mmCIF file of C-alpha atoms in Angstrom:
data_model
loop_
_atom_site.group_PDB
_atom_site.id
_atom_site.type_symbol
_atom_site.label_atom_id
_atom_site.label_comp_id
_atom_site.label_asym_id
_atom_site.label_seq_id
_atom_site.Cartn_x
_atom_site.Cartn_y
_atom_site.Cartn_z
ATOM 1 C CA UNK A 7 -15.004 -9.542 4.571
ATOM 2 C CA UNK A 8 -11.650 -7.887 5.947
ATOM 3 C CA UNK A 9 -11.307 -4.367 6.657
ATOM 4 C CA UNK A 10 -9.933 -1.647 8.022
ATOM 5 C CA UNK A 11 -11.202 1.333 8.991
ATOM 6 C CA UNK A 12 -8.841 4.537 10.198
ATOM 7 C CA UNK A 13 -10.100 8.236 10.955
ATOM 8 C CA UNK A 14 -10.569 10.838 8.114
ATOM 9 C CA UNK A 15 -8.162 13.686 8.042
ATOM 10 C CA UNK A 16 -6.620 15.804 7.494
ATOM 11 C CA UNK A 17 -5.225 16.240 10.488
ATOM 12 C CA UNK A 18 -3.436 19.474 11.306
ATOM 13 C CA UNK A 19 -0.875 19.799 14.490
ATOM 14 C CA UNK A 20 1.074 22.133 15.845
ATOM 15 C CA UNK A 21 4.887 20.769 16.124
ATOM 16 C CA UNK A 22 5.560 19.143 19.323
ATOM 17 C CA UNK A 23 1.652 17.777 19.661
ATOM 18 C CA UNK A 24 0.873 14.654 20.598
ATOM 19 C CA UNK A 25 -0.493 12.667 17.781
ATOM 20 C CA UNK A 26 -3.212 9.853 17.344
ATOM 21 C CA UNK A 27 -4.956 8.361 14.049
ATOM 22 C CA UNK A 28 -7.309 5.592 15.293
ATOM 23 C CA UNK A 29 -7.915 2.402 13.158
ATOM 24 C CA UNK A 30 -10.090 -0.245 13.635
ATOM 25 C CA UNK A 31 -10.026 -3.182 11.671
ATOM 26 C CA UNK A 32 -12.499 -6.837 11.405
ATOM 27 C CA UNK A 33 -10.888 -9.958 9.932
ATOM 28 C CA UNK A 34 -11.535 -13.390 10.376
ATOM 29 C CA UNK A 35 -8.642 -14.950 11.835
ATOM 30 C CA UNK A 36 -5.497 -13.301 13.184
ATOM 31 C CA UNK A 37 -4.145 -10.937 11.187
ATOM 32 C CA UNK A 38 -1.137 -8.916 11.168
ATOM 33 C CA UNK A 39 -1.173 -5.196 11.485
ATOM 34 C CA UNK A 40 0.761 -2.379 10.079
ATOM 35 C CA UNK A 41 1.393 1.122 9.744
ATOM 36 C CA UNK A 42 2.506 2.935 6.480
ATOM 37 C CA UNK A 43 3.639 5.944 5.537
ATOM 38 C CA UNK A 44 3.848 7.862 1.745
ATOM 39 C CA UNK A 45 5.437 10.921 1.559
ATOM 40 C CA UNK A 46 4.606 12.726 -1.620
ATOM 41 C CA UNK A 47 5.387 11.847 -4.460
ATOM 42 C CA UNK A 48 6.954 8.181 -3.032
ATOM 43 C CA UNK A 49 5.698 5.050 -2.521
ATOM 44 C CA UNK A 50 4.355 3.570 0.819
ATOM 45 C CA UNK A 51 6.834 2.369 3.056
ATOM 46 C CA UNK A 52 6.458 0.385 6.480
ATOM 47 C CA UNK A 53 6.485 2.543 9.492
ATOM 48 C CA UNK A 54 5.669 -0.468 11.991
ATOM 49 C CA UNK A 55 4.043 -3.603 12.507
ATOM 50 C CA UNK A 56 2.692 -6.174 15.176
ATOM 51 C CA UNK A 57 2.132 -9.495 14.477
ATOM 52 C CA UNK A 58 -0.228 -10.954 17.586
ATOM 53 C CA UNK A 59 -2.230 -9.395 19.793
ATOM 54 C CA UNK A 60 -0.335 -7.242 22.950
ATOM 55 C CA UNK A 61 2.632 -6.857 20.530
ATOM 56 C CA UNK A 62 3.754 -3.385 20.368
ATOM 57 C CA UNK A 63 5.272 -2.230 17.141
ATOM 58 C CA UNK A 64 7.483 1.257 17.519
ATOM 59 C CA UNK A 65 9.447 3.466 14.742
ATOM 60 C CA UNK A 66 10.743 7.022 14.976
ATOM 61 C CA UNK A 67 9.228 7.585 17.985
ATOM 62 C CA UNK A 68 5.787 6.416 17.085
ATOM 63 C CA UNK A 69 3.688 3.004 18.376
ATOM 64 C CA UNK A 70 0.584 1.149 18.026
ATOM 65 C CA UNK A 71 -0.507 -1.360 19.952
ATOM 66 C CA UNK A 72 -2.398 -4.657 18.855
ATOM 67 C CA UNK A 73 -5.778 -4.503 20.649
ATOM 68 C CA UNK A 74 -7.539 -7.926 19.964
ATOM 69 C CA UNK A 75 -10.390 -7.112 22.453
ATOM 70 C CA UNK A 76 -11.125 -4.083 20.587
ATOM 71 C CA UNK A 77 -10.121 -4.902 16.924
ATOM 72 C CA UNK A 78 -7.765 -1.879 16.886
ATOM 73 C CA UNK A 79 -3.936 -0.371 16.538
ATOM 74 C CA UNK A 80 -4.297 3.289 16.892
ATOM 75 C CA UNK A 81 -1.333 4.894 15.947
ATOM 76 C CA UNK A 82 0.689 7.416 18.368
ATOM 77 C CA UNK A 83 3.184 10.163 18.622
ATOM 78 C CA UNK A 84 4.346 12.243 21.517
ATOM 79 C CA UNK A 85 5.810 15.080 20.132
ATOM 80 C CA UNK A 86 5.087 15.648 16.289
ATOM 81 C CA UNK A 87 7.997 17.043 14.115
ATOM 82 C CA UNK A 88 7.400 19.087 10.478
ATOM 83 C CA UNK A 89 9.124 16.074 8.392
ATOM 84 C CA UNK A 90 6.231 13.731 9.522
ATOM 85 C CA UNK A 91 3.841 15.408 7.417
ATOM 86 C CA UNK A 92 2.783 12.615 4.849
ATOM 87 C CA UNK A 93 -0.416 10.206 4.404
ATOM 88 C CA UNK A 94 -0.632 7.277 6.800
ATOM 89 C CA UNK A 95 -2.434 4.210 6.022
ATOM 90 C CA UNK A 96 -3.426 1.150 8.517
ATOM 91 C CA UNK A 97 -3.241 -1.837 6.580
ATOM 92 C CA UNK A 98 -3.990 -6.103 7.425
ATOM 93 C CA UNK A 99 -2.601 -8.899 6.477
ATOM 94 C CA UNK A 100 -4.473 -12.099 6.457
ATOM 95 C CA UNK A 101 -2.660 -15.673 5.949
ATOM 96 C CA UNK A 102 -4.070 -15.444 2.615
ATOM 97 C CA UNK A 103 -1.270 -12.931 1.369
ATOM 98 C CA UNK A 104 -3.423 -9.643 0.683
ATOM 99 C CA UNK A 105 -2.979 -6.948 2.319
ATOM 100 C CA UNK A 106 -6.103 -4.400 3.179
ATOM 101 C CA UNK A 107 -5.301 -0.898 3.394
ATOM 102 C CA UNK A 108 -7.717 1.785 4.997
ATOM 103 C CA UNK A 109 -8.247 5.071 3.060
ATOM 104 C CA UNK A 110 -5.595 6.789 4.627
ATOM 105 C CA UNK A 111 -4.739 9.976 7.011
ATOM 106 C CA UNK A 112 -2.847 12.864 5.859
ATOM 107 C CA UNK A 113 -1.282 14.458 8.328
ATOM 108 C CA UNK A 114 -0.213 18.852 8.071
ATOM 109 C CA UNK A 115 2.578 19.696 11.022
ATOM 110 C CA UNK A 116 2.927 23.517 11.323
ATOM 111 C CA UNK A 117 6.207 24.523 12.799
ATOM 112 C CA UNK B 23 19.838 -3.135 -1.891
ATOM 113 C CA UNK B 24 17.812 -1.831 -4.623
ATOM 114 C CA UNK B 25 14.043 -1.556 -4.263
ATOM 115 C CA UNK B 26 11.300 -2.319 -6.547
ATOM 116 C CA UNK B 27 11.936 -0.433 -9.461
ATOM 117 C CA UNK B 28 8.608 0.908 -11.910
ATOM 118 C CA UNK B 29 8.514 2.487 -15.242
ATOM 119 C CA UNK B 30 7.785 4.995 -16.185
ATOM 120 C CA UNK B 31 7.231 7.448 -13.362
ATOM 121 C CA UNK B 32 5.254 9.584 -15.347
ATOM 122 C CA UNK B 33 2.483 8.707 -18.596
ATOM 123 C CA UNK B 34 0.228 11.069 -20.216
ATOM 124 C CA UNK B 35 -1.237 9.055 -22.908
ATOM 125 C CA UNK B 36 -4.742 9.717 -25.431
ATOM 126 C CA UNK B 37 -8.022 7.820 -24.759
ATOM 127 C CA UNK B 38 -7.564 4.293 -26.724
ATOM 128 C CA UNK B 39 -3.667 3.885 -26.572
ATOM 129 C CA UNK B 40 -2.497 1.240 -24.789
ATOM 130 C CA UNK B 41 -0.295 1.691 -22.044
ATOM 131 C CA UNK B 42 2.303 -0.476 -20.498
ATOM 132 C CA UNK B 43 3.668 -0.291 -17.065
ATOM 133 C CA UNK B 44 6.205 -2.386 -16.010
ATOM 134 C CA UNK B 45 8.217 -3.380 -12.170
ATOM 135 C CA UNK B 46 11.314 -5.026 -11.356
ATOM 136 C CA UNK B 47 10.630 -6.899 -8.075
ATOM 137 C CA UNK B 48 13.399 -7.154 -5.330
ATOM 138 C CA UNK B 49 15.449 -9.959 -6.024
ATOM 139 C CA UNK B 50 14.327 -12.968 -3.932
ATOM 140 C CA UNK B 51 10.896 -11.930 -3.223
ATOM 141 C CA UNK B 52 8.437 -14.443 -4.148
ATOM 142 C CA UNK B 53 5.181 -12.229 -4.313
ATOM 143 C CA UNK B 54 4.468 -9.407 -6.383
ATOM 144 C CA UNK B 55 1.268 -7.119 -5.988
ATOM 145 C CA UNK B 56 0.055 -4.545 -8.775
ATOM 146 C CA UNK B 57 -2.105 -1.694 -6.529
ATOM 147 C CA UNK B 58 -4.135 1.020 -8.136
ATOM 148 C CA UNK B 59 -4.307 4.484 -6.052
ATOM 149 C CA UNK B 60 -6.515 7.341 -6.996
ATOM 150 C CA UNK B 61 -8.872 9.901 -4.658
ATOM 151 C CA UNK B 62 -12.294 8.059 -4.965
ATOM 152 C CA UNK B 63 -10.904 4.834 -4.224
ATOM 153 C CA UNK B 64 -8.366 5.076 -1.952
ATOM 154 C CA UNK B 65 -5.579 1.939 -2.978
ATOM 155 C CA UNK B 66 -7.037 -1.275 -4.365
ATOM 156 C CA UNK B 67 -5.604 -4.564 -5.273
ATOM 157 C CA UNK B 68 -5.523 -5.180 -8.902
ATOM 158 C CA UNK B 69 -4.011 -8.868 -9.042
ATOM 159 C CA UNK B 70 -1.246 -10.279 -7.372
ATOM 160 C CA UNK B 71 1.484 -12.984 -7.973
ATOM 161 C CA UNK B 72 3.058 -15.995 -6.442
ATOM 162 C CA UNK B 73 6.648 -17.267 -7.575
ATOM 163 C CA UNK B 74 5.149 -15.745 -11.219
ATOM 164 C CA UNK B 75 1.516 -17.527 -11.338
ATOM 165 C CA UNK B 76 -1.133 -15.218 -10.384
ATOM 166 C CA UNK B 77 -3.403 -15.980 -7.475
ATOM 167 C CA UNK B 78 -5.875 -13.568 -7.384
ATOM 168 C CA UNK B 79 -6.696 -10.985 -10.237
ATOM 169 C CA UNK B 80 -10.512 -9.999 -8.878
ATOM 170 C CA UNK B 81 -9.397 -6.954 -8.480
ATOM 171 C CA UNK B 82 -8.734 -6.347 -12.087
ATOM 172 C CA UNK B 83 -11.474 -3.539 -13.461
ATOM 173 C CA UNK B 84 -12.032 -5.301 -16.114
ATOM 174 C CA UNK B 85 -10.542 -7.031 -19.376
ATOM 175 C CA UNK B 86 -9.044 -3.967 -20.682
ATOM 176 C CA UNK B 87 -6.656 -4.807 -17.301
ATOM 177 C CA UNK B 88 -4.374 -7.677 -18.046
ATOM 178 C CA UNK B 89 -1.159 -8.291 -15.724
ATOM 179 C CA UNK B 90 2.030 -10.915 -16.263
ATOM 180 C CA UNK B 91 4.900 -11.753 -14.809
ATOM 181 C CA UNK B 92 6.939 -13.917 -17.203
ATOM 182 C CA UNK B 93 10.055 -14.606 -14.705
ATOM 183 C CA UNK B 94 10.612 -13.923 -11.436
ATOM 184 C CA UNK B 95 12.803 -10.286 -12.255
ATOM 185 C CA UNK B 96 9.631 -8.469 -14.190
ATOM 186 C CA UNK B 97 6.013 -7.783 -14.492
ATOM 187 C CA UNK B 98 3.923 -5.789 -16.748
ATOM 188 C CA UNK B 99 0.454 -4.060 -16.411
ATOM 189 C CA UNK B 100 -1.106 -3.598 -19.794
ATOM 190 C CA UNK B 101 -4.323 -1.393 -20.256
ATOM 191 C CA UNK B 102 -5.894 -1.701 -23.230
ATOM 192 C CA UNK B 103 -7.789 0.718 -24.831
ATOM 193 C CA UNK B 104 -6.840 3.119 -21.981
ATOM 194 C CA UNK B 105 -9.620 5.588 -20.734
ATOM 195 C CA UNK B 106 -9.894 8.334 -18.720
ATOM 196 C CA UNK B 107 -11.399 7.011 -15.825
ATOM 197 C CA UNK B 108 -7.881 4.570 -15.559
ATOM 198 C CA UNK B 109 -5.937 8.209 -14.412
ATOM 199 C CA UNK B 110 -4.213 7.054 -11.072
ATOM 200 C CA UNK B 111 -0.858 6.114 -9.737
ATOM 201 C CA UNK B 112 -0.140 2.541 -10.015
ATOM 202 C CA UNK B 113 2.306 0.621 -7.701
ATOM 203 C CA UNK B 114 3.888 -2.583 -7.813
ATOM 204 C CA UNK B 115 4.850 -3.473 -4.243
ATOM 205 C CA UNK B 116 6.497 -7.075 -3.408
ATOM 206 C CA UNK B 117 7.041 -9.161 -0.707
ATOM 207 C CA UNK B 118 8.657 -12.399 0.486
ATOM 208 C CA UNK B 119 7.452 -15.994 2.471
ATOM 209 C CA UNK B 120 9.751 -16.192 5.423
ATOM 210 C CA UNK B 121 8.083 -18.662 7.626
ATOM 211 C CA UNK B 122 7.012 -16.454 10.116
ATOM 212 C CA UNK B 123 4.353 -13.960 10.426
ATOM 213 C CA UNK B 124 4.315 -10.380 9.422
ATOM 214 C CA UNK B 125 5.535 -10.285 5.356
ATOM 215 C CA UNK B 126 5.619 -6.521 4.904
ATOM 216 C CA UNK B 127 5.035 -5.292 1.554
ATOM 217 C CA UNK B 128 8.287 -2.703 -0.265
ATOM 218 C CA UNK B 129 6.606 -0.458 -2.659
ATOM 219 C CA UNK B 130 8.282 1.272 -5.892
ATOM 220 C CA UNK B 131 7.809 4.729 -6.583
ATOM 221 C CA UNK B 132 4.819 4.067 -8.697
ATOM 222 C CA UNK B 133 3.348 4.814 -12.394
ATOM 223 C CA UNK B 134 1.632 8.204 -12.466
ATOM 224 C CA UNK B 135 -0.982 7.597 -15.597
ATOM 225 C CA UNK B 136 -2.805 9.947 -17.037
ATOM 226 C CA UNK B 137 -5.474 9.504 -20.089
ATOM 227 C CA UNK B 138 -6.757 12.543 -21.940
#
């Protein structure tokens, strides 16, 4: 079946760092691809998405690219900030509606 | 705009009660998704529903989970008996068909539930 599959954290940085969180996904089809974000105590909101493959979604300074050759959108940063601490989960959607989440990657920023 | 609105934030209830959550969609969205989030598990589907019907509802535990959506403006989550082991944060997220790909899903603040 679908899935997605995103490094374990938590991930500490120093502000200013350069960020990644790799996912990986496999889905039959082609899916769409997204970032999200939860800050604590909040819901998950959309950070950024890419519909096809070679699309580029970008937010607040950070991007993934959609990788069809490798099944993957890693998410990026150049230059990490303390308010971008939170939990950041990949997530698919298939033309079936659902939407597949990985487990999530919290994220610490130190200033 | 608002955005999907749950209640209540916060539920401490006793092992057997039944609890009730409940989510206002945003108006015009024609899906609505009830997701469970805990530790263990990560966030897993429960059910979801299409312009009110439900489509899907594997992902319901099991029949102490039952889900509605009697108009297109509200949805309830009902757990009943309640136990322990159903302690999580529940969100209702929805979303809308626009004819092109991509459908992003706008989550409410969620149900924190907790059974003694």
């Amino acid at each position: 079946g679908d899935s997605v599959t995103q490094m374990e954290g938590p991930v500490t940085l120093s502000e200013e760092a350069f960020l990644t969180i790799n996912c990986t996904y496999t889905a039959t089809g082609y899916p769409s691809l997204f970032w999200y974000v939860q800050y604590p105590g909040e819901g998950l909101q959309l950070l950024l998405k890419a519909t096809k493959a070679d699309d580029k979604g970008s937010n607040k300074g950070f991007e993934a690219t959609y990788r069809k050759e490798t099944t993957s959108f890693h998410l990026e940063k150049g230059s990490v900030q303390v308010s971008d601490s939170a939990v950041y989960f990949c997530a698919l959607k298939t033309g079936g509606f659902k939407t597949i989440f990985g487990a999530g990657t919290r994220l610490f920023v130190k200033a | 705009d608002a955005g999907v609105i749950q209640s209540p934030r916060h539920e401490v209830t006793e092992m057997g009660q039944e609890v009730t959550l409940r989510c206002k969609p945003i108006s015009g969205h024609d899906y609505l998704f009830w997701y469970r989030q805990t530790m263990m598990r990560g966030l897993e589907l429960l059910i979801y529903f299409n312009n009110n019907v439900p489509i899907d509802d594997s992902g319901m535990p099991e029949d102490r989970f039952s889900a509605k959506m009697p108009n297109a403006s509200f949805s309830t989550l009902k757990i009943q008996p309640s136990e322990p082991r159903d302690s999580a944060v529940y969100f209702c997220a929805s979303s809308y068909t626009d004819g092109r790909r991509g459908g992003e899903l706008f989550f409410g603040e969620g149900s924190r539930l907790t059974v003694l």
